[in-house]
Amino acid sequence: MAENDRLLNYIGGKWRPSAATDSLEVVNPATAEVLGRVPLSPPAEVDEAAHAAAVAFPAWRRTPATERIQYLFKLKGLLEEHFEDLSRTITRECGKTLDEARGEMRRSIENVEVACGIPTLMQGYNSEDIASGIDEFMIRQPIGVAAVIAPFNFPAMIPFWFMPYALACGNTYIVKPSERVPLTMQRVFQLLDRVGFPLGVVNLVNGARAAADAILDHPTVQAISFVGSTAVAKHVYARAAANGKRVQCGGGAKNPIIVLPDADLPVTTRITADSAFGCAGQRCLAASLAVTVGEATGPFTEAIVEMAATRVVGYGLEDGVQMGPVISPESKRRVEQLIGQGAGEGAKVVVDGRAARIRGYEQGHFVRPTVLLGLPPDSEVARTEIFGPVLGLMHADTIDRAIELVNSARYGNMACVFTQSGTAARRFRYETEVGNVGINVGIAAPMAFFPFSGWKESFFGDLHGQGLDAVEFFTQKKVVVERWPTEWSRKF
Ligand code: NAD
């Protein structure tokens, strides 16, 4: 659905070319092939989408929830039917392996499935006779027009943390995908178009900062979900709140895993490698620090170095590839610079992924898995989100010190512990200041029926994406106190 390879917006149920004068190339990060051009839509096109969504809202909110979810059931069917080609689109524009892309699609569909429970999930509650003959109800109603501003690393899943719930609850919606990976949403909107939602219920506006800011400032948009880097999350949170909007913002991360001496070493190492190097480290739940406690240090270091050095790096559509490229040449340069900085701050680069050349993909933006041994806890690199396949190793003498290290971070997205001790695991779960905890799990990614949490500088707001939090976010509560004296009834 492109005109001269330029992607289209989808506004008011129609595919529309953007009037934008500026556009960016969408590039396959493994092959450097140009896959299309994304227009940087001007604020006027956000305005058109907001208008279309506002016009569609009154009829959509009056559509019974049981009918609204029929559209989602149909969407689920189409997503299943196109599962493989959507997964391949994700790999082509984002770089992750096909299996990782399939995992992303599975979680996207799971969110549609959970949102199909909305007739139950959005029920309110009531109390009869709060005083004699007086009843009180809490009713949930949709808030109106809502929007998502999404990051590059999960082109499908992150919009799906929000969109199905927004629609199921009776809101109308605008998606602004990341300008770096807009093709997946272009494909998803072709399916949304086939579903036949009433015109204006779902809208797509491609663009970058100007389009995002137009969403933040638009008086019609009532609620905004953002996921991206912490700096932008803070900007979005402040600006949307200043404009009186409901807002939830996921930010960056620097996730530690703790390895206790009694951990099952082969399992721990395999899981840690998958977490640190999966999606080329471009997951907000990627482990980027491993803190080994006591005598775990020697054997764990040896094993993880071996795993990092032997990981198969290449084009994610090829069989056997375990890790793809990072998203862009800028990202590759930044990751490599941070590896150098880590060395400058005292770490030893025991596996060095810089200057990677992948045969057949010499133009790709590859960084191989990298391990920084003895990264000082107070170094800049130990506290900075790298967003690449780089694992920093640290040692702690005790679990107390390891927990202290976890809690000294500015981020609080995820922390994991590997141990066979229930007592140690419980303590870790209880004391760590993070939103997602893994116990012998390296990517503690919540299922669609749990909130995707995040604390500290990893999240701004209170209600998260997915599950019941999303239902809360996309509805407003109305409380009704009702009296029908029997003598009034007798008159009729
Ligand atoms: P990003 O912050 O650069 O961009 C995210 C979105 O914001 C994009 O749609 C972009 O167009 C828009 N944007 C960028 N700059 C803007 C500005 N100044 N004003 C308004 N809008 C702006 O993030 P990214 O590089 O696409 O994604 C990677 C980041 O996302 C990482 O930091 C990662 O940790 C984070 N992330 C967090 C979670 C989470 O759940 N906490 C999940 C996935 C990714």
Coordinates of C-alpha atoms and ligand atoms in Angstrom, one line a residue:
M1 CA 0.0 0.0 0.0
A2 CA 2.5 2.6 -1.1
E3 CA 2.7 5.2 -3.8
N4 CA 6.1 5.5 -5.4
D5 CA 7.3 3.5 -2.4
R6 CA 6.1 6.2 -0.1
L7 CA 4.0 4.7 2.7
L8 CA 0.4 6.0 3.1
N9 CA -1.5 7.2 6.0
Y10 CA -4.9 5.6 6.9
I11 CA -7.3 8.2 8.0
G12 CA -11.1 8.0 8.2
G13 CA -11.1 4.5 6.6
K14 CA -9.1 5.7 3.5
W15 CA -5.5 5.2 2.4
R16 CA -4.1 8.7 1.9
P17 CA -0.8 10.0 0.6
S18 CA 0.8 12.4 3.0
A19 CA 1.4 16.0 1.9
A20 CA 4.7 15.9 3.7
T21 CA 7.6 17.4 1.9
D22 CA 10.1 15.4 4.0
S23 CA 10.4 11.6 4.1
L24 CA 13.0 9.1 5.3
E25 CA 14.2 5.8 3.8
V26 CA 13.1 2.6 5.5
V27 CA 16.2 0.4 5.4
N28 CA 16.6 -3.3 6.1
P29 CA 19.4 -3.2 8.8
A30 CA 20.9 -6.5 7.7
T31 CA 21.1 -5.9 3.9
A32 CA 20.9 -2.1 3.8
E33 CA 18.2 -2.5 1.1
V34 CA 15.8 0.4 0.9
L35 CA 12.4 -1.0 1.6
G36 CA 10.3 2.1 1.1
R37 CA 10.0 5.8 2.2
V38 CA 8.1 7.0 5.2
P39 CA 6.6 10.5 5.0
L40 CA 7.1 12.7 8.0
S41 CA 3.5 13.8 8.2
P42 CA 2.8 17.4 9.2
P43 CA 0.6 18.3 12.2
A44 CA -2.3 19.0 9.8
E45 CA -2.5 15.2 9.1
V46 CA -2.6 14.4 12.8
D47 CA -5.5 16.9 12.9
E48 CA -7.3 15.1 10.1
A49 CA -6.9 11.7 11.9
A50 CA -8.0 13.2 15.2
H51 CA -11.0 14.7 13.5
A52 CA -11.9 11.4 11.8
A53 CA -11.5 9.6 15.2
A54 CA -13.7 12.1 17.0
V55 CA -16.5 11.8 14.4
A56 CA -16.4 8.0 14.6
F57 CA -16.4 8.0 18.4
P58 CA -20.1 8.6 19.3
A59 CA -21.4 5.7 17.2
W60 CA -18.5 3.4 18.2
R61 CA -19.0 3.9 21.9
R62 CA -22.7 3.1 21.4
T63 CA -21.9 -0.1 19.6
P64 CA -22.4 -2.9 22.2
A65 CA -19.1 -4.3 23.5
T66 CA -20.3 -7.8 22.4
E67 CA -20.4 -6.3 18.8
R68 CA -17.2 -4.4 19.1
I69 CA -15.3 -7.5 19.9
Q70 CA -16.5 -9.2 16.8
Y71 CA -14.2 -6.9 14.9
L72 CA -11.3 -8.1 17.1
F73 CA -12.2 -11.8 16.5
K74 CA -12.0 -11.1 12.8
L75 CA -8.7 -9.2 13.3
K76 CA -7.3 -12.2 15.2
G77 CA -8.2 -14.5 12.3
L78 CA -6.5 -12.2 9.8
L79 CA -3.4 -11.9 12.0
E80 CA -3.2 -15.7 12.2
E81 CA -3.6 -16.0 8.5
H82 CA -0.9 -13.5 7.8
F83 CA 1.3 -14.5 10.7
E84 CA 4.3 -15.5 8.6
D85 CA 4.3 -12.6 6.3
L86 CA 3.9 -10.1 9.2
S87 CA 6.8 -11.9 11.0
R88 CA 8.9 -11.6 7.9
T89 CA 8.1 -7.9 7.6
I90 CA 9.2 -7.4 11.2
T91 CA 12.5 -9.1 10.5
R92 CA 13.1 -7.2 7.3
E93 CA 12.6 -3.8 8.7
C94 CA 13.8 -4.3 12.3
G95 CA 16.5 -6.9 12.0
K96 CA 15.5 -9.5 14.7
T97 CA 15.5 -13.1 13.7
L98 CA 12.4 -14.7 12.2
D99 CA 11.7 -16.7 15.4
E100 CA 12.0 -13.5 17.5
A101 CA 9.6 -11.8 15.1
R102 CA 7.2 -14.8 15.4
G103 CA 7.4 -14.4 19.2
E104 CA 6.5 -10.8 18.8
M105 CA 3.5 -11.6 16.6
R106 CA 2.3 -14.2 19.1
R107 CA 2.3 -11.7 21.9
S108 CA 0.5 -9.1 19.7
I109 CA -2.3 -11.6 18.9
E110 CA -2.5 -12.6 22.6
N111 CA -3.3 -9.0 23.4
V112 CA -6.2 -9.1 20.8
E113 CA -7.4 -12.3 22.4
V114 CA -7.4 -10.8 25.9
A115 CA -9.2 -7.7 24.7
C116 CA -12.0 -9.9 23.4
G117 CA -12.9 -10.4 27.0
I118 CA -13.9 -6.8 27.3
P119 CA -17.6 -7.4 28.0
T120 CA -16.5 -8.9 31.3
L121 CA -13.3 -6.9 31.8
M122 CA -14.9 -3.5 31.6
Q123 CA -17.8 -4.3 33.9
G124 CA -18.2 -1.9 36.8
Y125 CA -19.7 -2.8 40.2
N126 CA -22.6 -1.8 42.3
S127 CA -24.0 -1.7 45.8
E128 CA -27.7 -1.9 46.5
D129 CA -29.1 0.1 49.5
I130 CA -26.2 2.3 50.3
A131 CA -28.9 4.0 52.2
S132 CA -32.5 2.9 52.4
G133 CA -33.8 2.6 48.8
I134 CA -30.7 4.1 47.3
D135 CA -28.3 2.2 45.0
E136 CA -24.8 3.1 43.8
F137 CA -23.1 2.0 40.6
M138 CA -19.7 2.4 39.0
I139 CA -19.8 2.3 35.3
R140 CA -16.8 2.4 33.0
Q141 CA -17.0 4.5 29.9
P142 CA -14.5 5.0 27.1
I143 CA -12.5 8.3 27.1
G144 CA -12.8 9.2 23.4
V145 CA -9.9 9.5 21.0
A146 CA -6.6 7.8 22.1
A147 CA -3.2 7.4 20.5
V148 CA 0.0 5.5 20.7
I149 CA 3.5 6.8 19.8
A150 CA 5.6 3.6 19.4
P151 CA 9.4 2.8 19.4
F152 CA 11.3 0.8 16.7
N153 CA 12.2 -2.3 18.6
F154 CA 8.8 -4.0 18.6
P155 CA 7.0 -2.7 15.5
A156 CA 3.9 -4.9 16.0
M157 CA 3.7 -5.8 19.7
I158 CA 4.0 -2.4 21.3
P159 CA 1.0 -0.9 19.4
F160 CA -0.9 -4.1 20.4
W161 CA -0.2 -3.5 24.1
F162 CA -2.7 -0.7 23.8
M163 CA -4.8 -0.6 20.6
P164 CA -7.0 -3.7 21.1
Y165 CA -8.1 -2.6 24.6
A166 CA -8.7 1.0 23.4
L167 CA -11.0 -0.2 20.6
A168 CA -12.7 -2.9 22.7
C169 CA -13.5 -0.3 25.4
G170 CA -15.2 1.9 22.8
N171 CA -12.5 4.5 22.1
T172 CA -11.3 5.5 18.6
Y173 CA -7.6 5.4 17.9
I174 CA -4.6 6.8 16.2
V175 CA -1.3 4.9 15.7
K176 CA 2.0 6.7 15.1
P177 CA 4.6 4.0 14.4
S178 CA 8.3 4.5 14.7
E179 CA 9.5 6.2 11.5
R180 CA 12.3 3.6 11.5
V181 CA 10.0 0.6 11.2
P182 CA 6.7 1.7 9.7
L183 CA 6.1 -1.2 7.3
T184 CA 4.6 -3.6 9.9
M185 CA 1.9 -1.2 10.9
Q186 CA 1.3 -0.5 7.2
R187 CA 0.6 -4.3 6.8
V188 CA -1.5 -4.4 10.0
F189 CA -3.6 -1.6 8.8
Q190 CA -4.3 -3.4 5.5
L191 CA -5.8 -6.1 7.7
L192 CA -7.6 -3.6 9.9
D193 CA -9.1 -2.2 6.7
R194 CA -10.2 -5.7 5.7
V195 CA -11.8 -6.2 9.1
G196 CA -14.1 -3.3 8.1
F197 CA -14.1 -1.2 11.3
P198 CA -16.5 1.8 10.9
L199 CA -14.7 4.7 9.2
G200 CA -12.4 6.6 11.5
V201 CA -12.3 4.1 14.3
V202 CA -8.7 3.3 13.6
N203 CA -6.2 5.7 12.0
L204 CA -2.5 5.5 11.0
V205 CA -0.3 8.6 10.8
N206 CA 3.3 8.1 9.8
G207 CA 5.9 10.5 11.0
A208 CA 8.5 11.5 13.6
R209 CA 8.8 14.2 16.2
A210 CA 6.4 16.7 14.6
A211 CA 3.6 14.2 14.3
A212 CA 4.2 13.0 17.8
D213 CA 4.1 16.5 19.2
A214 CA 1.0 17.3 17.2
I215 CA -0.6 14.3 19.0
L216 CA 0.6 15.6 22.4
D217 CA -0.9 19.0 21.7
H218 CA -4.2 18.0 20.0
P219 CA -7.2 19.1 22.0
T220 CA -9.3 16.1 20.7
V221 CA -6.8 13.4 21.8
Q222 CA -7.7 12.4 25.4
A223 CA -5.2 9.7 26.2
I224 CA -1.6 8.9 25.0
S225 CA 0.5 5.7 25.3
F226 CA 4.1 6.2 24.6
V227 CA 7.0 3.7 24.6
G228 CA 10.6 4.7 23.8
S229 CA 13.7 6.2 25.3
T230 CA 13.6 7.8 28.8
A231 CA 14.5 11.3 27.5
V232 CA 11.6 11.3 25.1
A233 CA 9.3 9.6 27.6
K234 CA 9.9 12.5 30.1
H235 CA 9.1 15.0 27.3
V236 CA 6.0 13.2 26.3
Y237 CA 4.8 12.7 29.9
A238 CA 5.3 16.4 30.8
R239 CA 3.8 17.8 27.6
A240 CA 0.8 15.5 27.5
A241 CA 0.1 16.1 31.2
A242 CA 0.5 19.9 30.7
N243 CA -2.2 19.6 28.1
G244 CA -4.5 17.8 30.6
K245 CA -4.3 14.4 28.9
R246 CA -4.1 10.9 30.5
V247 CA -0.7 9.5 29.7
Q248 CA 1.4 6.4 30.2
C249 CA 5.1 6.4 29.1
G250 CA 7.5 3.4 29.0
G251 CA 11.2 4.5 29.0
G252 CA 14.6 2.9 28.8
A253 CA 16.3 0.2 30.9
K254 CA 19.5 -1.3 32.1
N255 CA 18.5 -4.7 33.4
P256 CA 20.7 -6.7 35.8
I257 CA 20.7 -10.4 36.3
I258 CA 22.1 -11.9 39.5
V259 CA 23.8 -15.3 39.5
L260 CA 24.1 -16.9 42.9
P261 CA 26.6 -19.6 43.6
D262 CA 24.0 -22.4 43.7
A263 CA 22.5 -21.5 40.2
D264 CA 22.2 -24.2 37.6
L265 CA 25.1 -23.0 35.5
P266 CA 24.3 -24.4 32.0
V267 CA 20.7 -23.2 32.2
T268 CA 21.7 -19.9 33.6
T269 CA 24.2 -19.2 30.9
R270 CA 22.0 -20.2 28.1
I271 CA 19.1 -18.0 29.4
T272 CA 21.4 -15.1 30.1
A273 CA 22.9 -15.3 26.6
D274 CA 19.4 -15.3 25.0
S275 CA 18.4 -12.3 27.1
A276 CA 21.5 -10.3 26.5
F277 CA 22.1 -11.0 22.8
G278 CA 18.5 -11.8 21.7
C279 CA 17.1 -9.1 19.4
A280 CA 20.7 -7.9 19.3
G281 CA 20.2 -6.5 22.8
Q282 CA 17.5 -4.2 21.5
R283 CA 14.8 -5.3 24.0
C284 CA 13.7 -3.2 26.9
L285 CA 13.9 -6.5 28.9
A286 CA 17.4 -7.4 27.6
A287 CA 19.9 -8.4 30.4
S288 CA 22.7 -5.9 30.1
L289 CA 24.5 -6.5 33.4
A290 CA 25.3 -9.8 35.0
V291 CA 26.3 -9.7 38.7
T292 CA 27.9 -12.9 39.9
V293 CA 27.9 -13.6 43.6
G294 CA 30.7 -15.4 45.4
E295 CA 32.2 -18.4 43.6
A296 CA 29.7 -18.2 40.7
T297 CA 32.0 -15.7 39.1
G298 CA 34.7 -17.9 37.5
P299 CA 32.5 -20.7 36.0
F300 CA 29.8 -18.2 34.8
T301 CA 32.3 -15.9 33.2
E302 CA 33.9 -18.8 31.3
A303 CA 30.6 -20.1 30.1
I304 CA 29.1 -16.8 29.0
V305 CA 32.2 -15.8 27.1
E306 CA 32.0 -19.1 25.2
M307 CA 28.3 -18.5 24.5
A308 CA 28.9 -14.9 23.3
A309 CA 31.8 -15.9 21.1
T310 CA 29.9 -18.7 19.3
R311 CA 26.6 -17.0 18.8
V312 CA 25.6 -17.2 15.1
V313 CA 25.1 -13.6 13.8
G314 CA 23.5 -12.8 10.4
Y315 CA 20.4 -12.0 8.5
G316 CA 17.4 -13.0 10.6
L317 CA 15.5 -14.6 7.7
E318 CA 18.3 -17.2 7.3
D319 CA 18.1 -20.6 9.1
G320 CA 20.3 -21.0 12.1
V321 CA 20.9 -17.3 12.7
Q322 CA 20.7 -16.5 16.4
M323 CA 21.2 -12.8 16.3
G324 CA 20.6 -10.0 13.7
P325 CA 21.9 -6.5 13.3
V326 CA 21.2 -3.3 15.3
I327 CA 18.8 -0.9 13.8
S328 CA 21.0 1.7 12.1
P329 CA 24.6 2.8 11.3
E330 CA 24.2 5.5 14.1
S331 CA 23.1 2.8 16.5
K332 CA 26.1 0.6 15.6
R333 CA 28.5 3.6 16.0
R334 CA 27.0 4.4 19.4
V335 CA 27.2 0.8 20.7
E336 CA 30.8 0.5 19.5
Q337 CA 31.7 3.8 21.1
L338 CA 30.1 2.7 24.4
I339 CA 32.1 -0.6 24.3
G340 CA 35.3 1.6 23.9
Q341 CA 34.2 3.8 26.8
G342 CA 33.6 0.7 29.0
A343 CA 37.2 -0.3 28.3
G344 CA 38.3 3.2 29.1
E345 CA 36.5 3.0 32.4
G346 CA 38.3 -0.1 33.5
A347 CA 36.4 -3.1 31.9
K348 CA 38.2 -5.7 29.9
V349 CA 36.6 -6.4 26.5
V350 CA 36.9 -10.2 26.7
V351 CA 34.6 -10.8 23.7
D352 CA 34.7 -7.8 21.3
G353 CA 31.9 -7.5 18.8
R354 CA 33.1 -4.3 17.2
A355 CA 34.0 -4.0 13.5
A356 CA 31.8 -7.1 12.7
R357 CA 31.8 -8.2 9.1
I358 CA 29.1 -10.7 8.1
R359 CA 29.8 -12.5 4.9
G360 CA 27.2 -11.6 2.3
Y361 CA 25.9 -8.8 4.4
E362 CA 28.8 -6.4 4.5
Q363 CA 26.5 -3.4 4.4
G364 CA 24.5 -4.5 7.4
H365 CA 24.7 -2.8 10.8
F366 CA 26.1 -5.7 12.8
V367 CA 27.7 -5.7 16.2
R368 CA 28.6 -9.1 17.4
P369 CA 28.0 -10.2 21.1
T370 CA 30.3 -8.4 23.4
V371 CA 31.3 -9.1 27.0
L372 CA 32.8 -6.4 29.3
L373 CA 34.5 -8.1 32.2
G374 CA 34.9 -6.3 35.5
L375 CA 32.8 -3.3 34.6
P376 CA 33.1 -0.9 37.5
P377 CA 29.6 -0.4 39.1
D378 CA 30.1 3.4 39.2
S379 CA 31.2 3.7 35.6
E380 CA 29.1 5.6 33.1
V381 CA 28.7 2.5 30.9
A382 CA 27.4 0.5 33.9
R383 CA 24.6 3.0 34.2
T384 CA 23.9 3.8 30.5
E385 CA 21.4 1.9 28.4
I386 CA 23.5 0.6 25.5
F387 CA 20.6 -1.0 23.5
G388 CA 23.0 -3.4 21.8
P389 CA 24.4 -6.9 22.3
V390 CA 26.7 -5.9 25.2
L391 CA 26.8 -7.7 28.5
G392 CA 28.7 -6.1 31.4
L393 CA 30.0 -8.5 34.1
M394 CA 30.4 -7.5 37.7
H395 CA 31.2 -9.4 40.9
A396 CA 29.5 -9.0 44.3
D397 CA 30.6 -10.7 47.5
T398 CA 27.1 -11.2 48.9
I399 CA 23.5 -11.1 47.8
D400 CA 23.1 -8.0 49.9
R401 CA 25.6 -6.2 47.7
A402 CA 24.0 -7.6 44.5
I403 CA 20.6 -6.3 45.5
E404 CA 22.2 -2.9 46.4
L405 CA 23.6 -2.8 42.9
V406 CA 20.2 -3.5 41.4
N407 CA 18.5 -0.8 43.5
S408 CA 21.2 1.8 42.8
A409 CA 20.2 2.0 39.1
R410 CA 18.2 4.9 37.7
Y411 CA 16.1 2.4 35.7
G412 CA 13.7 -0.2 37.1
N413 CA 12.4 -2.2 34.2
M414 CA 13.5 -5.7 35.1
A415 CA 15.9 -7.7 37.3
C416 CA 16.4 -11.5 37.4
V417 CA 18.0 -13.9 39.8
F418 CA 19.3 -17.4 39.1
T419 CA 19.4 -19.6 42.2
Q420 CA 18.1 -22.9 43.6
S421 CA 17.3 -21.2 46.9
G422 CA 13.6 -20.3 47.5
T423 CA 14.7 -18.0 50.4
A424 CA 17.2 -16.1 48.3
A425 CA 14.7 -15.8 45.4
R426 CA 11.9 -14.6 47.7
R427 CA 14.1 -12.0 49.2
F428 CA 15.2 -10.8 45.7
R429 CA 11.6 -10.6 44.6
Y430 CA 10.6 -8.7 47.7
E431 CA 13.5 -6.2 47.8
T432 CA 14.3 -5.3 44.2
E433 CA 13.0 -1.9 43.0
V434 CA 11.9 -3.0 39.5
G435 CA 8.6 -3.6 37.8
N436 CA 9.4 -7.0 36.3
V437 CA 11.2 -9.7 38.1
G438 CA 12.5 -13.0 36.7
I439 CA 13.3 -16.0 39.0
N440 CA 15.4 -18.3 36.9
V441 CA 14.0 -16.5 33.9
G442 CA 16.0 -14.1 31.8
I443 CA 13.3 -12.1 30.0
A444 CA 10.5 -11.6 32.4
A445 CA 8.0 -10.4 29.7
P446 CA 4.5 -10.4 31.1
M447 CA 1.7 -12.3 29.3
A448 CA -1.0 -10.1 27.8
F449 CA -3.2 -10.6 30.8
F450 CA -0.7 -9.1 33.1
P451 CA 0.5 -5.4 33.0
F452 CA 3.8 -4.7 31.4
S453 CA 5.3 -3.0 34.4
G454 CA 8.3 -0.7 34.9
W455 CA 9.5 1.5 37.7
K456 CA 11.7 4.5 38.3
E457 CA 13.0 6.0 35.0
S458 CA 11.7 3.1 33.0
F459 CA 8.1 4.2 33.4
F460 CA 6.2 7.5 33.9
G461 CA 2.5 7.2 34.8
D462 CA 0.6 4.6 36.9
L463 CA -1.4 2.4 34.6
H464 CA 0.6 0.2 32.3
G465 CA -0.1 -1.5 28.9
Q466 CA -1.9 -4.9 28.6
G467 CA -4.6 -6.6 30.6
L468 CA -6.6 -4.9 33.3
D469 CA -4.3 -1.9 33.5
A470 CA -5.1 -1.2 29.8
V471 CA -8.8 -1.5 30.6
E472 CA -8.4 1.0 33.4
F473 CA -6.4 3.3 31.2
F474 CA -8.9 3.3 28.3
T475 CA -12.0 3.9 30.5
Q476 CA -13.1 6.5 32.9
K477 CA -15.2 5.7 35.9
K478 CA -18.6 7.2 36.4
V479 CA -20.3 6.7 39.7
V480 CA -24.0 6.9 39.9
V481 CA -26.1 7.3 43.1
E482 CA -29.7 6.4 42.3
R483 CA -32.9 6.7 44.2
W484 CA -36.4 5.6 43.0
P485 CA -38.8 6.1 45.9
T486 CA -41.5 3.6 45.7
E487 CA -44.2 6.3 46.0
W488 CA -43.0 7.7 42.6
S489 CA -43.3 4.3 41.0
R490 CA -46.9 3.9 42.2
K491 CA -48.0 7.0 40.2
F492 CA -47.5 5.1 36.9
Ligands
NAD1 P1 12.7 6.9 20.8 O1 12.4 7.6 22.1 O2 13.8 7.5 19.9 O3 11.4 7.0 19.9 C1 10.1 6.5 20.3 C2 9.0 7.3 19.6 O4 9.0 8.7 19.9 C3 9.1 7.3 18.0 O5 7.8 7.1 17.5 C4 9.6 8.6 17.7 O6 9.2 9.1 16.4 C5 9.1 9.5 18.8 N1 10.0 10.6 19.1 C6 11.4 10.6 19.1 N2 11.9 11.8 19.5 C7 10.8 12.5 19.9 C8 10.6 13.8 20.4 N3 11.7 14.6 20.7 N4 9.4 14.3 20.7 C9 8.3 13.5 20.4 N5 8.4 12.3 19.9 C10 9.6 11.8 19.6 O7 12.9 5.4 21.1 P2 13.4 4.2 20.1 O8 14.8 4.4 19.8 O9 12.4 4.1 18.9 O10 13.1 2.9 21.0 C11 14.1 2.4 21.9 C12 13.9 2.8 23.3 O11 12.6 2.3 23.7 C13 14.9 2.2 24.2 O12 15.2 3.1 25.2 C14 14.0 1.1 24.9 O13 14.5 0.7 26.2 C15 12.7 1.7 25.0 N6 11.7 0.7 25.1 C16 11.0 0.7 26.3 C17 10.0 -0.3 26.6 C18 9.3 -0.3 27.9 O14 8.4 -1.1 28.0 N7 9.7 0.4 28.9 C19 9.7 -1.2 25.6 C20 10.4 -1.1 24.3 C21 11.3 -0.1 24.1

